[in-house]
Short mmCIF file of C-alpha atoms in Angstrom, two decimals:
data_model
loop_
_atom_site.label_atom_id
_atom_site.label_comp_id
_atom_site.label_asym_id
_atom_site.label_seq_id
_atom_site.Cartn_x
_atom_site.Cartn_y
_atom_site.Cartn_z
CA MET Q 24 16.28 19.25 15.45
CA THR Q 25 17.15 16.73 18.26
CA HIS Q 26 14.62 15.63 20.82
CA LEU Q 27 15.22 14.82 24.62
CA VAL Q 28 12.28 12.64 25.80
CA PHE Q 29 12.02 11.40 29.39
CA PHE Q 30 9.99 8.37 30.53
CA CYS Q 31 9.71 8.70 34.25
CA GLY Q 32 7.65 7.01 36.92
CA HIS Q 33 7.77 4.59 39.88
CA ALA Q 34 9.00 1.01 39.90
CA GLY Q 35 6.56 -1.42 38.15
CA THR Q 36 4.87 1.11 35.95
CA GLY Q 37 6.49 -0.37 32.70
CA LYS Q 38 8.74 2.49 31.64
CA THR Q 39 11.34 0.60 29.95
CA THR Q 40 8.74 -1.70 28.07
CA LEU Q 41 6.92 1.47 26.78
CA ALA Q 42 10.07 3.04 25.80
CA LYS Q 43 11.31 0.07 23.77
CA LYS Q 44 7.79 -0.28 22.11
CA LEU Q 45 7.79 3.27 21.01
CA ILE Q 46 11.29 4.19 20.11
CA GLY Q 47 11.14 2.67 16.58
CA PRO Q 48 7.87 4.53 15.69
CA LEU Q 49 9.26 7.79 17.43
CA MET Q 50 12.33 7.54 15.13
CA GLN Q 51 10.13 7.24 12.08
CA ALA Q 52 7.66 9.83 13.04
CA SER Q 53 10.37 12.40 13.99
CA ALA Q 54 12.74 11.40 11.15
CA THR Q 55 15.66 11.48 13.66
CA PRO Q 56 17.95 8.78 15.17
CA PHE Q 57 17.47 8.08 18.79
CA CYS Q 58 19.39 6.23 21.57
CA LEU Q 59 17.73 4.56 24.43
CA LEU Q 60 19.27 5.42 27.80
CA ASP Q 61 17.96 3.18 30.64
CA LYS Q 62 19.35 4.10 34.07
CA ASP Q 63 19.41 0.43 35.22
CA THR Q 64 21.28 -0.68 31.97
CA LEU Q 65 23.83 2.01 32.19
CA PHE Q 66 24.56 1.90 36.01
CA GLY Q 67 23.00 -1.23 37.34
CA GLY Q 68 26.33 -3.23 37.32
CA TYR Q 69 28.32 -0.30 38.88
CA SER Q 70 25.76 0.18 41.61
CA ALA Q 71 25.58 -3.39 42.49
CA ALA Q 72 29.41 -3.50 42.82
CA ALA Q 73 29.48 -0.38 44.87
CA MET Q 74 26.74 -1.53 47.31
CA ALA Q 75 28.17 -5.04 47.60
CA MET Q 76 31.49 -3.24 48.77
CA LEU Q 77 29.69 -0.87 51.12
CA THR Q 78 26.93 -3.19 52.58
CA GLY Q 79 27.55 -6.59 51.35
CA ASP Q 80 24.30 -6.61 49.59
CA PRO Q 81 24.64 -5.79 45.69
CA ASN Q 82 20.73 -5.61 45.44
CA ASP Q 83 20.45 -2.83 47.99
CA ARG Q 84 19.26 -0.18 45.55
CA ASP Q 85 16.77 1.73 47.71
CA SER Q 86 18.28 1.97 51.15
CA PRO Q 87 18.97 5.51 52.67
CA LEU Q 88 22.75 4.90 51.97
CA PHE Q 89 22.09 4.34 48.15
CA LEU Q 90 19.75 7.26 47.97
CA GLN Q 91 22.17 9.55 49.72
CA HIS Q 92 25.44 8.70 48.04
CA LEU Q 93 24.71 6.97 44.72
CA ARG Q 94 21.32 8.14 43.38
CA ASP Q 95 22.25 11.68 42.26
CA PRO Q 96 25.60 10.68 40.50
CA GLU Q 97 23.73 7.98 38.57
CA TYR Q 98 21.26 10.53 37.24
CA ARG Q 99 23.92 13.12 36.51
CA GLY Q 100 25.81 10.53 34.51
CA LEU Q 101 22.50 9.59 32.74
CA LEU Q 102 21.74 13.20 31.73
CA ASP Q 103 25.40 13.76 30.78
CA THR Q 104 25.15 10.79 28.48
CA ALA Q 105 22.04 12.19 26.94
CA ARG Q 106 23.54 15.47 26.32
CA ASP Q 107 26.57 14.05 24.83
CA ASN Q 108 24.34 12.35 22.29
CA LEU Q 109 22.34 15.45 21.54
CA GLU Q 110 25.42 17.44 20.70
CA LEU Q 111 26.26 14.69 18.11
CA GLY Q 112 22.78 15.13 16.58
CA VAL Q 113 21.30 11.93 18.09
CA SER Q 114 18.06 12.26 19.97
CA ALA Q 115 17.80 10.60 23.37
CA LEU Q 116 14.98 8.72 24.99
CA VAL Q 117 15.84 8.52 28.83
CA VAL Q 118 14.29 6.01 31.11
CA GLY Q 119 14.41 6.32 34.89
CA PRO Q 120 12.17 6.94 37.92
CA LEU Q 121 13.43 10.54 38.16
CA SER Q 122 10.50 11.24 40.59
CA ARG Q 123 12.26 13.93 42.57
CA GLU Q 124 13.24 15.85 39.45
CA VAL Q 125 9.69 15.59 38.21
CA ARG Q 126 8.30 16.92 41.60
CA GLU Q 127 10.86 19.74 41.52
CA ARG Q 128 10.29 20.40 37.79
CA ARG Q 129 14.05 20.15 37.15
CA LEU Q 130 13.36 18.17 33.88
CA PHE Q 131 11.83 21.34 32.32
CA ASP Q 132 14.67 23.40 33.40
CA ARG Q 133 16.91 23.73 30.33
CA ALA Q 134 19.84 25.29 32.20
CA TRP Q 135 19.83 22.56 34.78
CA LEU Q 136 19.71 19.96 31.99
CA GLY Q 137 22.38 21.75 29.88
CA ILE Q 138 20.42 22.05 26.67
CA GLY Q 139 19.58 24.73 24.26
CA ALA Q 140 16.21 25.97 22.90
CA ASP Q 141 16.97 23.93 19.78
CA VAL Q 142 16.23 20.66 21.57
CA THR Q 143 12.52 19.50 21.68
CA LEU Q 144 11.89 18.52 25.27
CA ARG Q 145 9.15 16.17 26.39
CA VAL Q 146 8.71 14.52 29.83
CA VAL Q 147 6.30 11.52 30.09
CA TRP Q 148 4.99 10.38 33.55
CA VAL Q 149 4.25 6.67 33.26
CA TYR Q 150 1.91 5.40 35.99
CA THR Q 151 -0.38 2.59 37.11
CA SER Q 152 -1.85 1.67 40.49
CA GLU Q 153 0.16 0.83 43.48
CA GLU Q 154 -1.33 -2.62 43.51
CA MET Q 155 -0.57 -3.29 39.87
CA ALA Q 156 3.00 -1.95 40.31
CA HIS Q 157 3.47 -4.24 43.22
CA GLN Q 158 2.31 -7.24 41.18
CA ARG Q 159 4.57 -6.46 38.39
CA ILE Q 160 7.55 -6.10 40.52
CA VAL Q 161 6.88 -9.33 42.21
CA ALA Q 162 6.25 -11.10 38.88
CA ARG Q 163 9.45 -9.93 37.29
CA GLY Q 164 11.61 -11.29 40.07
CA ASN Q 165 14.54 -8.81 39.66
CA PRO Q 166 16.92 -8.98 42.75
CA ASN Q 167 17.35 -5.32 42.66
CA ASP Q 168 13.68 -5.08 43.85
CA ALA Q 169 14.40 -6.96 47.00
CA TYR Q 170 14.80 -3.89 49.25
CA LYS Q 171 11.62 -2.35 47.95
CA LEU Q 172 9.46 -5.52 48.53
CA ALA Q 173 11.02 -5.94 51.98
CA HIS Q 174 10.39 -2.38 53.00
CA TRP Q 175 7.32 -1.86 50.93
CA ASP Q 176 5.61 0.47 53.52
CA GLU Q 177 8.60 2.57 53.53
CA TYR Q 178 9.10 2.77 49.89
CA ARG Q 179 5.49 3.45 49.15
CA GLN Q 180 5.75 6.68 51.06
CA ARG Q 181 8.04 7.92 48.23
CA ARG Q 182 5.52 7.34 45.58
CA PHE Q 183 3.61 10.29 44.55
CA VAL Q 184 1.00 11.27 41.98
CA PRO Q 185 1.92 14.57 40.10
CA SER Q 186 -0.76 17.10 40.50
CA GLY Q 187 -1.32 20.85 40.27
CA ASP Q 188 1.54 22.99 38.89
CA ILE Q 189 3.77 19.98 38.75
CA CYS Q 190 1.55 18.55 35.76
CA LYS Q 191 2.20 21.74 33.49
CA ASP Q 192 3.54 20.35 30.30
CA LEU Q 193 3.96 16.78 31.84
CA LEU Q 194 2.54 14.09 29.59
CA MET Q 195 0.60 11.58 31.79
CA PHE Q 196 0.42 8.11 30.56
CA ASP Q 197 -1.74 5.29 32.30
CA ASN Q 198 0.13 2.24 31.51
CA THR Q 199 -2.24 -0.22 33.18
CA ALA Q 200 -3.74 -1.62 30.00
CA PRO Q 201 -3.05 0.76 27.08
CA THR Q 202 -4.62 0.33 23.70
CA ARG Q 203 -3.13 0.96 20.35
CA ALA Q 204 -5.05 4.34 20.34
CA ASP Q 205 -3.33 5.16 23.54
CA TYR Q 206 0.10 4.52 22.20
CA GLU Q 207 -0.73 6.47 19.03
CA ALA Q 208 -1.98 9.40 21.10
CA LEU Q 209 1.21 9.43 23.30
CA LEU Q 210 3.53 9.28 20.25
CA ALA Q 211 1.67 12.34 18.53
CA ARG Q 212 2.22 14.34 21.76
CA VAL Q 213 5.89 13.40 21.93
CA VAL Q 214 6.52 14.31 18.44
CA GLY Q 215 5.33 17.77 19.15
CA GLU Q 216 3.12 20.42 17.66
CA PRO Q 217 1.26 20.40 15.41
CA PRO Q 218 0.02 16.94 16.66
CA VAL Q 219 0.47 14.03 14.30
CA ALA Q 220 -2.75 12.43 13.25
CA PRO Q 221 -2.81 8.82 14.51
CA ALA Q 222 -3.55 7.66 11.00
CA MET Q 223 -0.37 9.24 9.84
CA LEU Q 224 1.85 7.52 12.41
CA PRO Q 225 4.04 4.60 11.51
CA PRO Q 226 2.49 1.28 12.59
CA LEU Q 227 3.24 0.25 16.28
CA PRO Q 228 4.27 -3.16 17.13
CA VAL Q 229 1.49 -5.32 18.45
#
C-alpha cells in the first residue's frame, strides 16, 4: 500500500524542515519508499523566471498576478507528480502551503486528487504563531519572501487557523518547539491505524 502525506501550512511554520526530519523514520515505520516533493524545489526556478518576464521581479511570489495565474498550475503539477509516483509504487510526502485546498477540504477528496482507496491519505497542518513565523521568515533571508515581508499586513489576512469541520481528519502539529515525543506522536498518526507505539518507532534524528 502506498501513502500520500501532505505537510501544509503558512510560510515560516517549518514544513520542509519537519518533512526532511520525518521522511526517513516514516519510510522505516511504513516499510515503503517515499519521495519528497516540495513545491518550492520543483517550481521555484520556473516561477522566478516567469515572474521576472512578467513583472521584472523574479521574487514576486505572492502578488495578485502570481496568485491568479501561476499558483494553481504549480499545485496541479505538484499533485500530478505525486500521483505518478504513487502509480509506480512510491509513496509521496508533499510539502506546500496548500491553505486554500485545506480550507476547502480538497485534499480529502480522492476524486479531486485522482487517487484510489488503496492509497493511505494523511494531511498534516503545521503551524506556529504569526510572530514566530515572521521571525523565521526574516531570519532565513529567502528573496522569495520579499513580497510577503513588504506587504505583511496584506499577507497576514490570508493566514487562517483551521477550525470546526475543516479540522476533521486533519492532523494538527504545533511546530513552535516540538519535542521528540511530539515527533513520535505525529509519526504514529501518519503511519495509520492501529497507532504505532512510540517505543516501537525507528529512532528520530536529534
